[in-house]
PDB file of C-alpha atoms in Angstrom:
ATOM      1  CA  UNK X   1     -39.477   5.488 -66.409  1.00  0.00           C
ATOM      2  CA  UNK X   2     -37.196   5.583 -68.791  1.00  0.00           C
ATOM      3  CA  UNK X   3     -34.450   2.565 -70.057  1.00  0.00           C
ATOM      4  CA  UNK X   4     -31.359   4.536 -68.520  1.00  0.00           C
ATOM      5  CA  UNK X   5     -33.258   5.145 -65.320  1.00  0.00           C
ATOM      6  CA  UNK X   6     -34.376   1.608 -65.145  1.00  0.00           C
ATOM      7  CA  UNK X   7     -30.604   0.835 -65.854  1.00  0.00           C
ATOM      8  CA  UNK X   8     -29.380   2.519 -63.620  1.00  0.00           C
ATOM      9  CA  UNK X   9     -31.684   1.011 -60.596  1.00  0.00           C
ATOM     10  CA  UNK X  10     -30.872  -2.310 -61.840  1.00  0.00           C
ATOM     11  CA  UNK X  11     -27.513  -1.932 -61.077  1.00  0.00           C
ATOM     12  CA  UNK X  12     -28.094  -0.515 -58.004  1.00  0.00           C
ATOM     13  CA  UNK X  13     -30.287  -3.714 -57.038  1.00  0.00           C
ATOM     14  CA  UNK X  14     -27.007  -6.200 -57.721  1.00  0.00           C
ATOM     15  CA  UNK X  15     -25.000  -3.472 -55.395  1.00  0.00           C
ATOM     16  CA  UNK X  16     -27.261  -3.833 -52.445  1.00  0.00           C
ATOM     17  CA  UNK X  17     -27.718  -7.966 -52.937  1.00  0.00           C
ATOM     18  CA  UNK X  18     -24.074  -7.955 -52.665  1.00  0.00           C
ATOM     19  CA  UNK X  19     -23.933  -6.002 -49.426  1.00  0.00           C
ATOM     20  CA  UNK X  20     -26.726  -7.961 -48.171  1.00  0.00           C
ATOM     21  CA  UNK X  21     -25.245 -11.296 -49.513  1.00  0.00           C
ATOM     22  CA  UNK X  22     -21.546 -10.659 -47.941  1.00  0.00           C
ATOM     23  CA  UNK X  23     -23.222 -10.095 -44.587  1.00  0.00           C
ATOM     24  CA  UNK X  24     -25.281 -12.718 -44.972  1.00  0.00           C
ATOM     25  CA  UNK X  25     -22.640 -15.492 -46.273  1.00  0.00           C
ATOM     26  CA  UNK X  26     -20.109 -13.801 -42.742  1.00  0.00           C
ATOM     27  CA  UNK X  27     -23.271 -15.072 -40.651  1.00  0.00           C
ATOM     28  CA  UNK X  28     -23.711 -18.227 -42.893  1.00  0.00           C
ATOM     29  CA  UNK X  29     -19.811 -19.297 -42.897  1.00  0.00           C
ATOM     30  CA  UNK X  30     -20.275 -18.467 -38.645  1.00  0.00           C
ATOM     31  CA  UNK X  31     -23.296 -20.764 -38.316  1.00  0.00           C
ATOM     32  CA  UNK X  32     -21.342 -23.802 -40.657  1.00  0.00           C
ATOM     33  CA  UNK X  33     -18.105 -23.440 -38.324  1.00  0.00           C
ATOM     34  CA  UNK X  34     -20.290 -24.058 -35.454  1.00  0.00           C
ATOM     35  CA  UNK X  35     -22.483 -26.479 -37.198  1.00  0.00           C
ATOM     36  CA  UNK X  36     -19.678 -28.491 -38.035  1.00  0.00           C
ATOM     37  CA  UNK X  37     -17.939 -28.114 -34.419  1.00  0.00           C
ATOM     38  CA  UNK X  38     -21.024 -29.390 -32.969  1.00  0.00           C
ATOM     39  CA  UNK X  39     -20.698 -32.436 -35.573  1.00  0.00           C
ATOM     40  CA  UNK X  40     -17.722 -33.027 -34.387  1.00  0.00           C
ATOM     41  CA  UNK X  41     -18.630 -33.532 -30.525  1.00  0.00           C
ATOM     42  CA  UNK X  42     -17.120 -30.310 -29.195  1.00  0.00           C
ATOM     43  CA  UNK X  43     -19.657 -27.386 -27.445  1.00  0.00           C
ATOM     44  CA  UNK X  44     -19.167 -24.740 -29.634  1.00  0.00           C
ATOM     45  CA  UNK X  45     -20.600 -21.745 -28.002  1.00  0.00           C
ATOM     46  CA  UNK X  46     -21.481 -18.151 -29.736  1.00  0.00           C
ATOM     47  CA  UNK X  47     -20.526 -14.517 -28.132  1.00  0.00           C
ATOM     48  CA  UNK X  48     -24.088 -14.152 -28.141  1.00  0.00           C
ATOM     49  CA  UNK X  49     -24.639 -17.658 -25.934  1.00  0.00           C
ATOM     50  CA  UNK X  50     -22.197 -16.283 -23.170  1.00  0.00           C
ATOM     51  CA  UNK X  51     -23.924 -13.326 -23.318  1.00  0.00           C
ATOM     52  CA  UNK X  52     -27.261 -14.678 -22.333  1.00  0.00           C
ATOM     53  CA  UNK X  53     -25.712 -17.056 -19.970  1.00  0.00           C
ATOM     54  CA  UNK X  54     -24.404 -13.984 -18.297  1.00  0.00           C
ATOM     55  CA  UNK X  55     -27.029 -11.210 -18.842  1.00  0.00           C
ATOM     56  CA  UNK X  56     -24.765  -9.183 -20.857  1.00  0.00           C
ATOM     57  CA  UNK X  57     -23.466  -7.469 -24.188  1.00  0.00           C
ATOM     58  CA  UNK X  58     -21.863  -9.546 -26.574  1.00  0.00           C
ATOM     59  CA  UNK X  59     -19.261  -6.687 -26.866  1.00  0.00           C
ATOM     60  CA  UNK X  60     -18.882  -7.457 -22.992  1.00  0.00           C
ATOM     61  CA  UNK X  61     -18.096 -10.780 -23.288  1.00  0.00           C
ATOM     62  CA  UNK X  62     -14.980  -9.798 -25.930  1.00  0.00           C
ATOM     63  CA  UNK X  63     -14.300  -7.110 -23.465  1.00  0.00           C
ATOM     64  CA  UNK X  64     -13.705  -9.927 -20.579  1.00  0.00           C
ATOM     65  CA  UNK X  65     -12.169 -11.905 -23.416  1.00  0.00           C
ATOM     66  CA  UNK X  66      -9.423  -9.446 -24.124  1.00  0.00           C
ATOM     67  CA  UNK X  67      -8.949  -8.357 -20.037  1.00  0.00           C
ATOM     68  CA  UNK X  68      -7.818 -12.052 -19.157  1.00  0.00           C
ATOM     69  CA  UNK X  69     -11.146 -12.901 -17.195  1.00  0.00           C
ATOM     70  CA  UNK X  70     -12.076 -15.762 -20.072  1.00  0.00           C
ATOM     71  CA  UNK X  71      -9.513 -18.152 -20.716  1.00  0.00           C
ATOM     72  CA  UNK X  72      -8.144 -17.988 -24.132  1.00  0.00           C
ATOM     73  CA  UNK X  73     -10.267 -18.379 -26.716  1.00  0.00           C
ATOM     74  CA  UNK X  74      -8.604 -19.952 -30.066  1.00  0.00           C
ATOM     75  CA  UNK X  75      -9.931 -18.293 -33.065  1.00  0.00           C
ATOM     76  CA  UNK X  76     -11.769 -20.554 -35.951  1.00  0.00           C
ATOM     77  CA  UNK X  77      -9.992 -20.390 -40.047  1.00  0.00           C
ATOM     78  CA  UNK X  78     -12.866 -17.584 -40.683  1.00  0.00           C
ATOM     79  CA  UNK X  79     -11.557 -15.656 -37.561  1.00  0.00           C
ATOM     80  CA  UNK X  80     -13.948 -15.562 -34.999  1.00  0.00           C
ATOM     81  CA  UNK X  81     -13.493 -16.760 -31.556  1.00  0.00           C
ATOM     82  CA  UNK X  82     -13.734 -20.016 -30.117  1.00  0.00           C
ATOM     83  CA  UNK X  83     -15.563 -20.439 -27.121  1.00  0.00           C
ATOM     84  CA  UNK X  84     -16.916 -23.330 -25.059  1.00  0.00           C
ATOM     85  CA  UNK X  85     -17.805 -24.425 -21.578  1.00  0.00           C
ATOM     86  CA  UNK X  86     -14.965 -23.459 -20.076  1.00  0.00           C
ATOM     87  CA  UNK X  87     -15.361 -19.967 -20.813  1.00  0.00           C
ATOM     88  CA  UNK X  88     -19.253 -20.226 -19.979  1.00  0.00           C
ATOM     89  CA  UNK X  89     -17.624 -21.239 -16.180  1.00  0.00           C
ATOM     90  CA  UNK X  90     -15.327 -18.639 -16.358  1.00  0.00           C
ATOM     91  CA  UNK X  91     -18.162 -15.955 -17.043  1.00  0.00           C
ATOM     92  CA  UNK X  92     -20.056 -17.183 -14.489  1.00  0.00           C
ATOM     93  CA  UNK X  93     -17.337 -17.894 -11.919  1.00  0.00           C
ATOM     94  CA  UNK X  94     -16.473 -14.068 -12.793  1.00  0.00           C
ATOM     95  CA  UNK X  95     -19.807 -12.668 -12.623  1.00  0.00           C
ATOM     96  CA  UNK X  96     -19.979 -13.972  -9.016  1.00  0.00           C
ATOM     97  CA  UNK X  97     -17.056 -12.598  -7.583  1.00  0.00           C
ATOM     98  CA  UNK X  98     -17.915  -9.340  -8.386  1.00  0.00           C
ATOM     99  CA  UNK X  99     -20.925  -9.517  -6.268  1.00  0.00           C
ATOM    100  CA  UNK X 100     -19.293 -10.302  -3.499  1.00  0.00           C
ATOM    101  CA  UNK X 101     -15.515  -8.688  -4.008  1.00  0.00           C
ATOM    102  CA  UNK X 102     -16.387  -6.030  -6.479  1.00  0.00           C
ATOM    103  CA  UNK X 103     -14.880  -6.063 -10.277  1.00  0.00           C
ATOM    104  CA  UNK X 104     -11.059  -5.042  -9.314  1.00  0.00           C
ATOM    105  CA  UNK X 105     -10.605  -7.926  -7.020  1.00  0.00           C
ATOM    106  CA  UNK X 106     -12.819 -10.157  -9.225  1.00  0.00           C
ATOM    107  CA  UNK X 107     -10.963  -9.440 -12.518  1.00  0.00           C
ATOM    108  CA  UNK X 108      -7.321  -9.752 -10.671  1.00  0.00           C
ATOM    109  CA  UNK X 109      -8.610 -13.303  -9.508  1.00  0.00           C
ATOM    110  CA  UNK X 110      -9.532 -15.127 -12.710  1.00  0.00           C
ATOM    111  CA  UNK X 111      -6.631 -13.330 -14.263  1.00  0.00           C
ATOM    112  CA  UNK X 112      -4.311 -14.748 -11.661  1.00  0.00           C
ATOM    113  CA  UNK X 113      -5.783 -18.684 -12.169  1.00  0.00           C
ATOM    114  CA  UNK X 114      -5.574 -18.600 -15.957  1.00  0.00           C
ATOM    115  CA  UNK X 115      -1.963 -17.783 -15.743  1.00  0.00           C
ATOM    116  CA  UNK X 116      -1.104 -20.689 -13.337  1.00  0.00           C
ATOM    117  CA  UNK X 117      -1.078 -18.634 -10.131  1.00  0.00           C
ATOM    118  CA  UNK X 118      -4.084 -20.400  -8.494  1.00  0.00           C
ATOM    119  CA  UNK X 119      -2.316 -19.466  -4.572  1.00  0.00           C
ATOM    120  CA  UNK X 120      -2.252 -16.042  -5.588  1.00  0.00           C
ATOM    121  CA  UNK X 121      -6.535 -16.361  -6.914  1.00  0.00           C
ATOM    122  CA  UNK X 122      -6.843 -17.611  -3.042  1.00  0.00           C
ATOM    123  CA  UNK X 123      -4.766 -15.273  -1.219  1.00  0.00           C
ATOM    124  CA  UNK X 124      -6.997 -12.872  -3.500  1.00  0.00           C
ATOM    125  CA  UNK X 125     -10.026 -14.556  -1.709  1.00  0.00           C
ATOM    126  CA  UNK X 126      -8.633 -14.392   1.860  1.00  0.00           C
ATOM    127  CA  UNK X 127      -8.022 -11.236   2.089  1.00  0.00           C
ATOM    128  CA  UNK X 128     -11.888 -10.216   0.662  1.00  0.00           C
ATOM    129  CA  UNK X 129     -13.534 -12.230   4.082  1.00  0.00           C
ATOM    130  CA  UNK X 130     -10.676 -10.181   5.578  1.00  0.00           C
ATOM    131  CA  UNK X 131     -11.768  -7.582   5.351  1.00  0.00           C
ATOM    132  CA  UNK X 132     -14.910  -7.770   5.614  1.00  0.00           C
ATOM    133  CA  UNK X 133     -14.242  -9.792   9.448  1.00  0.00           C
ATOM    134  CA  UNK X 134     -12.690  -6.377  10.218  1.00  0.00           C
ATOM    135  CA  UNK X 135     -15.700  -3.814   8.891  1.00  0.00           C
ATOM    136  CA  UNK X 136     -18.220  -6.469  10.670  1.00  0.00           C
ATOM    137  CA  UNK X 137     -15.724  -5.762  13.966  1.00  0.00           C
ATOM    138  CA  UNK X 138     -15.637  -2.283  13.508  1.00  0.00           C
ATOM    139  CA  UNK X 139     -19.449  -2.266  13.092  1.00  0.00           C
ATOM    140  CA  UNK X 140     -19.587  -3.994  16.453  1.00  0.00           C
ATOM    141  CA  UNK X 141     -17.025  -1.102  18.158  1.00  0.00           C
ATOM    142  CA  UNK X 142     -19.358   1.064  16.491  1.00  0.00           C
ATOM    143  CA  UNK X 143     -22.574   0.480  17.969  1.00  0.00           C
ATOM    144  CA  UNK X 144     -21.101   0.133  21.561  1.00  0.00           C
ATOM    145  CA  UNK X 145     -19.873   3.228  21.220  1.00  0.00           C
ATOM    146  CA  UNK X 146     -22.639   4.835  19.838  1.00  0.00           C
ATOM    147  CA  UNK X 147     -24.608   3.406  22.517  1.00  0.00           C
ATOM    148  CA  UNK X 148     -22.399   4.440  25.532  1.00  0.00           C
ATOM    149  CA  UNK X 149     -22.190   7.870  23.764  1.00  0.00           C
ATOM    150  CA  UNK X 150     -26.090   8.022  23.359  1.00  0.00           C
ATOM    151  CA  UNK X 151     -26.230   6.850  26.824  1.00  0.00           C
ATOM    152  CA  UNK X 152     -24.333  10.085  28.130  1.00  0.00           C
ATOM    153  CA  UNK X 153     -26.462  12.851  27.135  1.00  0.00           C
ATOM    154  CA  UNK X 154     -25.472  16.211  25.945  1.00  0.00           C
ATOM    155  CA  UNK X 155     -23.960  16.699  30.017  1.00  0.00           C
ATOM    156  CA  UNK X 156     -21.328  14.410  30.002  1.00  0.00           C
ATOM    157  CA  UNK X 157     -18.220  15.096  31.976  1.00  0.00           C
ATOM    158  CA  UNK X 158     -14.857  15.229  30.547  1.00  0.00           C
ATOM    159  CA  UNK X 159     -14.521  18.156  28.525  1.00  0.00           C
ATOM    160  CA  UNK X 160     -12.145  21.282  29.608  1.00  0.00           C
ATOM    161  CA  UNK X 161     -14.909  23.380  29.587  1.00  0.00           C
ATOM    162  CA  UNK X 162     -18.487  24.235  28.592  1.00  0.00           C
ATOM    163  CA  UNK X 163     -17.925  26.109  25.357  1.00  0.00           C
ATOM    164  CA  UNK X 164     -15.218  24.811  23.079  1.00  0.00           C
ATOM    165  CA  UNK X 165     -13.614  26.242  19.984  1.00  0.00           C
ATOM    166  CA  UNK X 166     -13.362  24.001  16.375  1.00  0.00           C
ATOM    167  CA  UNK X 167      -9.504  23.093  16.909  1.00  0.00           C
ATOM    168  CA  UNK X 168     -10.130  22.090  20.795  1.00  0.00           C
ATOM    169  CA  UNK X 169     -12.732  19.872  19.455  1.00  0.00           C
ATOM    170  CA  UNK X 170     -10.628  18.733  16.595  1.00  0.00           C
ATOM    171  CA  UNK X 171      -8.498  17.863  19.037  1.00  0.00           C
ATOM    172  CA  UNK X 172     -10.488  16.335  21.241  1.00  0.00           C
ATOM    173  CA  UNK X 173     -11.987  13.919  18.662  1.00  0.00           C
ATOM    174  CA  UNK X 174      -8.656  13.192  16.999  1.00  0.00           C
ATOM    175  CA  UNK X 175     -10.272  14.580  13.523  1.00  0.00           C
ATOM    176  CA  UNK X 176      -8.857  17.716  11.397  1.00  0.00           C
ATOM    177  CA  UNK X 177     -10.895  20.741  12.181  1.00  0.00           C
ATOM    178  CA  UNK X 178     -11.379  21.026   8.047  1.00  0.00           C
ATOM    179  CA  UNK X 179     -13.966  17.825   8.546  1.00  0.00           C
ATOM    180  CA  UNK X 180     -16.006  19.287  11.391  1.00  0.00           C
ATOM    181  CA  UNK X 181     -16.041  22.476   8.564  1.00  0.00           C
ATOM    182  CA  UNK X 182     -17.078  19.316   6.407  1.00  0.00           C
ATOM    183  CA  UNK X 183     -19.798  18.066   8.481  1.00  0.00           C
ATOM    184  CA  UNK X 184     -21.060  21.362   9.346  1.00  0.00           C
ATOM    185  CA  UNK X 185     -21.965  22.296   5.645  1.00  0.00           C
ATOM    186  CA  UNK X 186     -23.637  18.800   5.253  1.00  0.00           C
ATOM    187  CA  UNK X 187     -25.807  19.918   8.528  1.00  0.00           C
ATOM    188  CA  UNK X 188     -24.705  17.385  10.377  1.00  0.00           C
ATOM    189  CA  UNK X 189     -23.330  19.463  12.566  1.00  0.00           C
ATOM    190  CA  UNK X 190     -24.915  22.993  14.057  1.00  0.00           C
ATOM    191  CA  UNK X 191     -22.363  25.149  16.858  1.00  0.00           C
ATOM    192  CA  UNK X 192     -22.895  28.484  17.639  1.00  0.00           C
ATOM    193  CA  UNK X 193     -20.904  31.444  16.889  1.00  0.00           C
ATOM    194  CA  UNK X 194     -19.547  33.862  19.243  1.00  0.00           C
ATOM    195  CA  UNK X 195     -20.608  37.030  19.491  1.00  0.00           C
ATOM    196  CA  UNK X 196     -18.128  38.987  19.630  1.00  0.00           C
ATOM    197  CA  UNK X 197     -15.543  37.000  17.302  1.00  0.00           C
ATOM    198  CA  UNK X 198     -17.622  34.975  15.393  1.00  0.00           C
ATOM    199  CA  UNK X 199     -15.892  31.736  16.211  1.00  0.00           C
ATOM    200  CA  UNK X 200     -17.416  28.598  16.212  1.00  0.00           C
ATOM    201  CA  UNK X 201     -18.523  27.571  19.954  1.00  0.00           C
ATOM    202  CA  UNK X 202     -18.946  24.018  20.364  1.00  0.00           C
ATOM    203  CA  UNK X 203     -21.779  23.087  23.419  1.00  0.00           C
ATOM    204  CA  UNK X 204     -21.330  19.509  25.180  1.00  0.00           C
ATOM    205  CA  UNK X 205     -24.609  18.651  22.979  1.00  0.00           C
ATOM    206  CA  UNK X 206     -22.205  19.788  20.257  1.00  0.00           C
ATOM    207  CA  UNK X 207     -19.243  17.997  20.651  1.00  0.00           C
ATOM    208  CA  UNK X 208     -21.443  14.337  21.602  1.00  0.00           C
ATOM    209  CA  UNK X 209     -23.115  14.721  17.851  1.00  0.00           C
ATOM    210  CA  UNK X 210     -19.276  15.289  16.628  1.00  0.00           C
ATOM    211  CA  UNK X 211     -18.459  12.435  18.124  1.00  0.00           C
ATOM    212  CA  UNK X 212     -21.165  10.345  16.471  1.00  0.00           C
ATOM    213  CA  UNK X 213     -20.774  11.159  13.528  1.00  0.00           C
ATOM    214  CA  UNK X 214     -16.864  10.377  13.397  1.00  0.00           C
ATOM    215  CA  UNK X 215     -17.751   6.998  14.719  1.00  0.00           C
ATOM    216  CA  UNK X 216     -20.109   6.595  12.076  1.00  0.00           C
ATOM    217  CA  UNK X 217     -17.739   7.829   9.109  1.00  0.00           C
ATOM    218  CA  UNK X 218     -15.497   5.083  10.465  1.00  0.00           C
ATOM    219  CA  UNK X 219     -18.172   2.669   9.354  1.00  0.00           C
ATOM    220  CA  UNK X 220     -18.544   4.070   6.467  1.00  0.00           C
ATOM    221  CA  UNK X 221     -22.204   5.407   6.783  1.00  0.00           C
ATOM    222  CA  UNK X 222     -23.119   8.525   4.292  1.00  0.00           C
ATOM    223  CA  UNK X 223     -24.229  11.490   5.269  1.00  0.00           C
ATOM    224  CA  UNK X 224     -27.879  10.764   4.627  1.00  0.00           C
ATOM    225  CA  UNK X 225     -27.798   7.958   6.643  1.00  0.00           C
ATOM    226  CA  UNK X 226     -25.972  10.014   9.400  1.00  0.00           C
ATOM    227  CA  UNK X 227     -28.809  12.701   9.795  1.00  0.00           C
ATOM    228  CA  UNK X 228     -31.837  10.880  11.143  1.00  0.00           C
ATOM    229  CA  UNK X 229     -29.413   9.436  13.808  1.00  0.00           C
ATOM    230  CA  UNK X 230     -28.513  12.786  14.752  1.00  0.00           C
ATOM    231  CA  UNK X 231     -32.394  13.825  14.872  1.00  0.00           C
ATOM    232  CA  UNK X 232     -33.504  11.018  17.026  1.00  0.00           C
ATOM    233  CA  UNK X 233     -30.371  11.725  19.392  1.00  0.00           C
ATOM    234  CA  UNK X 234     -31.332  15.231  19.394  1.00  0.00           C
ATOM    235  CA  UNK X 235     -35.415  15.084  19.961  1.00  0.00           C
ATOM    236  CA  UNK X 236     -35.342  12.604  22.387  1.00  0.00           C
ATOM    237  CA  UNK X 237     -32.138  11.475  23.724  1.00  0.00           C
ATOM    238  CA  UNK X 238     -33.122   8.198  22.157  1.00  0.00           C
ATOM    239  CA  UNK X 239     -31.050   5.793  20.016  1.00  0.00           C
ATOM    240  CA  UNK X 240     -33.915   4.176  18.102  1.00  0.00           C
ATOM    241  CA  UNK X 241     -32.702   5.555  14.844  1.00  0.00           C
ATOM    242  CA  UNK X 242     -29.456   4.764  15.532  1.00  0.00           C
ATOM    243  CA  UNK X 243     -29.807   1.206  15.727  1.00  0.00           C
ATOM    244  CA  UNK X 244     -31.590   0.880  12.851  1.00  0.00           C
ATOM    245  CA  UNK X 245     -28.890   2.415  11.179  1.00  0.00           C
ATOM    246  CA  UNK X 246     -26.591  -0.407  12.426  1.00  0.00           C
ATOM    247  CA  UNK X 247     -28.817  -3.577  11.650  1.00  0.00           C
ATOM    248  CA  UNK X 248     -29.266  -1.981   8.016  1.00  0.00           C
ATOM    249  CA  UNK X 249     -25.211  -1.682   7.989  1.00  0.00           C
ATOM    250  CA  UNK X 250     -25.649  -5.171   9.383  1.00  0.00           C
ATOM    251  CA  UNK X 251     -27.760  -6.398   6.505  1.00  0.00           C
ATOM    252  CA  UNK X 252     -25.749  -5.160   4.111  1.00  0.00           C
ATOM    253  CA  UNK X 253     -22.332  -7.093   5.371  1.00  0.00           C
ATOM    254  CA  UNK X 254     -24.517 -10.507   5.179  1.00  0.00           C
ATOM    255  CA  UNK X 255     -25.631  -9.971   2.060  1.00  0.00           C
ATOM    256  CA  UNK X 256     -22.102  -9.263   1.160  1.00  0.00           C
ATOM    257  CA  UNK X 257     -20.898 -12.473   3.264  1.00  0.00           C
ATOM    258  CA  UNK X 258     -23.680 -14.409   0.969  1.00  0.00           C
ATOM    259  CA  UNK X 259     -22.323 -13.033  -2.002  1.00  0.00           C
ATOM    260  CA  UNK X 260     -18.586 -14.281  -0.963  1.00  0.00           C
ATOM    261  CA  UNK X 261     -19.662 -17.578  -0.437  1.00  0.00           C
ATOM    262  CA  UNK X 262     -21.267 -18.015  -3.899  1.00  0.00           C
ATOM    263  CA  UNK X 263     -18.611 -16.783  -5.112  1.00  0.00           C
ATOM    264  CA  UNK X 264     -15.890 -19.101  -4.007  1.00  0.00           C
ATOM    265  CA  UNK X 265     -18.185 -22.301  -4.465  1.00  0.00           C
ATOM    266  CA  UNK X 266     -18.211 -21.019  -8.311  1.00  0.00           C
ATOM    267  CA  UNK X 267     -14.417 -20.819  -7.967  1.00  0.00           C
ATOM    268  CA  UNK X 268     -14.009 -23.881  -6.453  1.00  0.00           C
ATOM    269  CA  UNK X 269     -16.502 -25.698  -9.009  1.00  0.00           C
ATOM    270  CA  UNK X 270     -14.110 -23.950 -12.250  1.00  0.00           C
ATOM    271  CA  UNK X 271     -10.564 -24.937 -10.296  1.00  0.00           C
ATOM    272  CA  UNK X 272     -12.218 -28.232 -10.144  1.00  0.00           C
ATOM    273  CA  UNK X 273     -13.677 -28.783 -13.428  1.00  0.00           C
ATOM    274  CA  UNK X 274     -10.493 -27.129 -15.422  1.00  0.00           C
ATOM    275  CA  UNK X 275      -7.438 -27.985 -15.442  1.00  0.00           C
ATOM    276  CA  UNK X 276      -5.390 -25.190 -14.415  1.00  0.00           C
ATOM    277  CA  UNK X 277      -1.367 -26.089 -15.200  1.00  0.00           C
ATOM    278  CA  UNK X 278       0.596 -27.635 -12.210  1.00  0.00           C
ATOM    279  CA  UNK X 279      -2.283 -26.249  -9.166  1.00  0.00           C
ATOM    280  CA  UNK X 280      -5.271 -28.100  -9.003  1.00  0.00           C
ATOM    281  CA  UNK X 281      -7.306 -29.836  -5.760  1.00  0.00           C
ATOM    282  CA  UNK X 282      -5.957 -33.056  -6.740  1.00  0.00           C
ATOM    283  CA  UNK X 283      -2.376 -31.471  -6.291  1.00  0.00           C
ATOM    284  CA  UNK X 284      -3.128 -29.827  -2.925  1.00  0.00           C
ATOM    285  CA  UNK X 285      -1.749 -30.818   0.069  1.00  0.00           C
ATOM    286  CA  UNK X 286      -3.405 -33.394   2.048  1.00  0.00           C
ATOM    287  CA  UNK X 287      -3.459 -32.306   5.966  1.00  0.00           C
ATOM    288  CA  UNK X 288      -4.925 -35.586   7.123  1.00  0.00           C
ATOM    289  CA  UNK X 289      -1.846 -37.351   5.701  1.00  0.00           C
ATOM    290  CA  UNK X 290       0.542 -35.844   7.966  1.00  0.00           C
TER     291      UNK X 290
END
C-alpha cells in the first residue's frame, strides 16, 4: 500500500471515530443527566423504561407524549425529555383504558385529567359502562327473541300471505330491502325467484331466517357468526347454535366489563397518587356529611 493510500485511510479512521464518538458522547451526556438526577433523589426514567413498563416502542411512548396521554414531560439542558413516575402511571393508567373503552375514549380521558377537567375524565367513564349496560340489555332482548322466533317454525302465522316479495318483507321487518340484497349475497339469506318475473319470493321459512338475522345485526354479530345459527335453525328447527352464539357474545361483554373495572381502579390509583389542579378525592364531595 502505498503512503497516499495509507493517508488517505488514516483520515478516514479519525472521520468515522468522530461519528462514532458524537453518538457515543449524545448517549454518554443522556446516561450523566440521569445519573446525576438519580443522585439527586428524583426517579429519572428513560423512553426506553416506559417502554418496557408498557410493552411498547419507545417512539410510542413520544407519540403518547406529544397526544396529551403523558403528562408533560420537562425537557433536561441536553434536550431530552424528562420523565418519571408519574408518567409511568399515566402509561399504565392509559394502557388500561383502552382495553376496556378502546383508544378514542381512552386517549380523550387522560387528556381531559391532565388539563384539570377530572368530571369530564368521569363522565368519560360513565358513559363506557353505559353503554355497555345497554348492548348487555339488548343481548338479553336478543336471545328472547331469537328464542320465541326459533320456537315458531318456518309456519308461523301472521304474514299476509304465503309468498312475499323483497319490499313486503322489507317492510315487514322494518329493514331497507337493499340489506336483505345485503344478506342475500353473504348467503345468509336464500328466496326463490319467480318464474315468470324473476322476483324474489320470500317463503315463511324465508322471512323467520330474515328476521334472525336482523335481530342478530342489532347485536352486532358478523356474518360468520350469523351462518351456523341459520344452519342449525334450518336442519333441525333447533336453537343449539344459536345459543352458543349468545353465551360467546356473553363472554365477550364480561371480559369487556373486566377490562372496565381495571381500568378505572388504575384511574382511580393515578387521580389519587397525582395531584391533578383544583379536582382531587380529597376535594370531592362528602355524601355522608350531608
Amino acid at each position: 500500500m502505498s503512503r497516499q493510500e495509507a493517508g488517505s485511510g488514516a483520515a478516514a479512521g479519525p472521520a468515522r471515530e468522530t461519528a462514532g464518538g458524537s453518538r457515543s458522547e449524545a448517549g454518554g451526556a443522556e446516561r450523566e443527566e440521569g445519573g446525576a438526577a438519580r443522585q439527586a433523589g428524583a426517579e429519572r426514567l428513560r423512553p426506553v423504561d416506559l417502554a418496557r413498563a408498557a410493552g411498547v416502542s419507545t417512539q410510542q411512548i413520544r407519540n403518547y407524549a406529544d397526544a396529551g396521554i403523558l403528562p408533560p414531560a420537562p425537557r433536561s439542558p441536553a434536550g431530552y425529555r424528562t420523565f418519571d413516575d408519574s408518567h409511568r402511571q399515566a402509561l399504565l393508567t392509559y394502557r388500561a383504558l383502552v382495553r376496556g373503552h378502546g383508544p378514542g375514549t381512552a386517549r380523550a380521558v387522560m387528556r381531559a385529567v391532565h388539563e384539570g377537567d377530572v368530571p369530564q375524565a368521569l363522565a368519560l367513564i360513565d358513559a363506557g359502562h353505559a353503554a355497555l349496560h345497554e348492548q348487555r340489555r339488548s343481548l338479553r332482548a336478543t336471545g328472547r327473541a331469537l328464542e320465541a322466533v326459533a320456537e315458531e317454525g318456518p309456519g308461523a302465522p301472521a304474514l299476509p300471505r304465503s309468498r312475499l316479495r323483497i319490499g313486503e318483507v322489507a317492510a315487514h321487518l322494518g329493514v331497507r330491502a337493499s340489506a336483505l340484497r345485503v344478506w342475500e349475497s353473504a348467503g345468509l339469506l336464500t328466496p326463490s325467484r319467480d318464474p315468470g318475473t324473476h322476483y324474489r319470493s320470500y317463503l315463511p321459512a324465508d322471512v323467520r331466517d330474515a328476521r334472525v338475522v336482523h335481530l342478530l345485526r342489532q347485536s352486532h354479530y358478523l356474518f360468520a357468526q350469523i351462518r351456523p345459527v341459520l344452519d342449525d335453525l334450518r336442519r333441525s328447527g333447533g336453537v343449539v347454535a344459536l345459543r352458543a352464539a349468545l353465551a360467546q357474545r356473553e363472554t365477550v361483554l364480561n371480559a369487556r366489563t373486566r377490562a372496565m373495572l381495571e381500568g378505572a381502579g388504575r384511574l382511580h390509583h393515578y387521580l389519587d397518587s397525582t395531584p391533578r389542579g383544583p379536582y382531587s378525592a380529597d376535594s370531592a364531595p362528602d355524601s355522608s356529611a350531608q
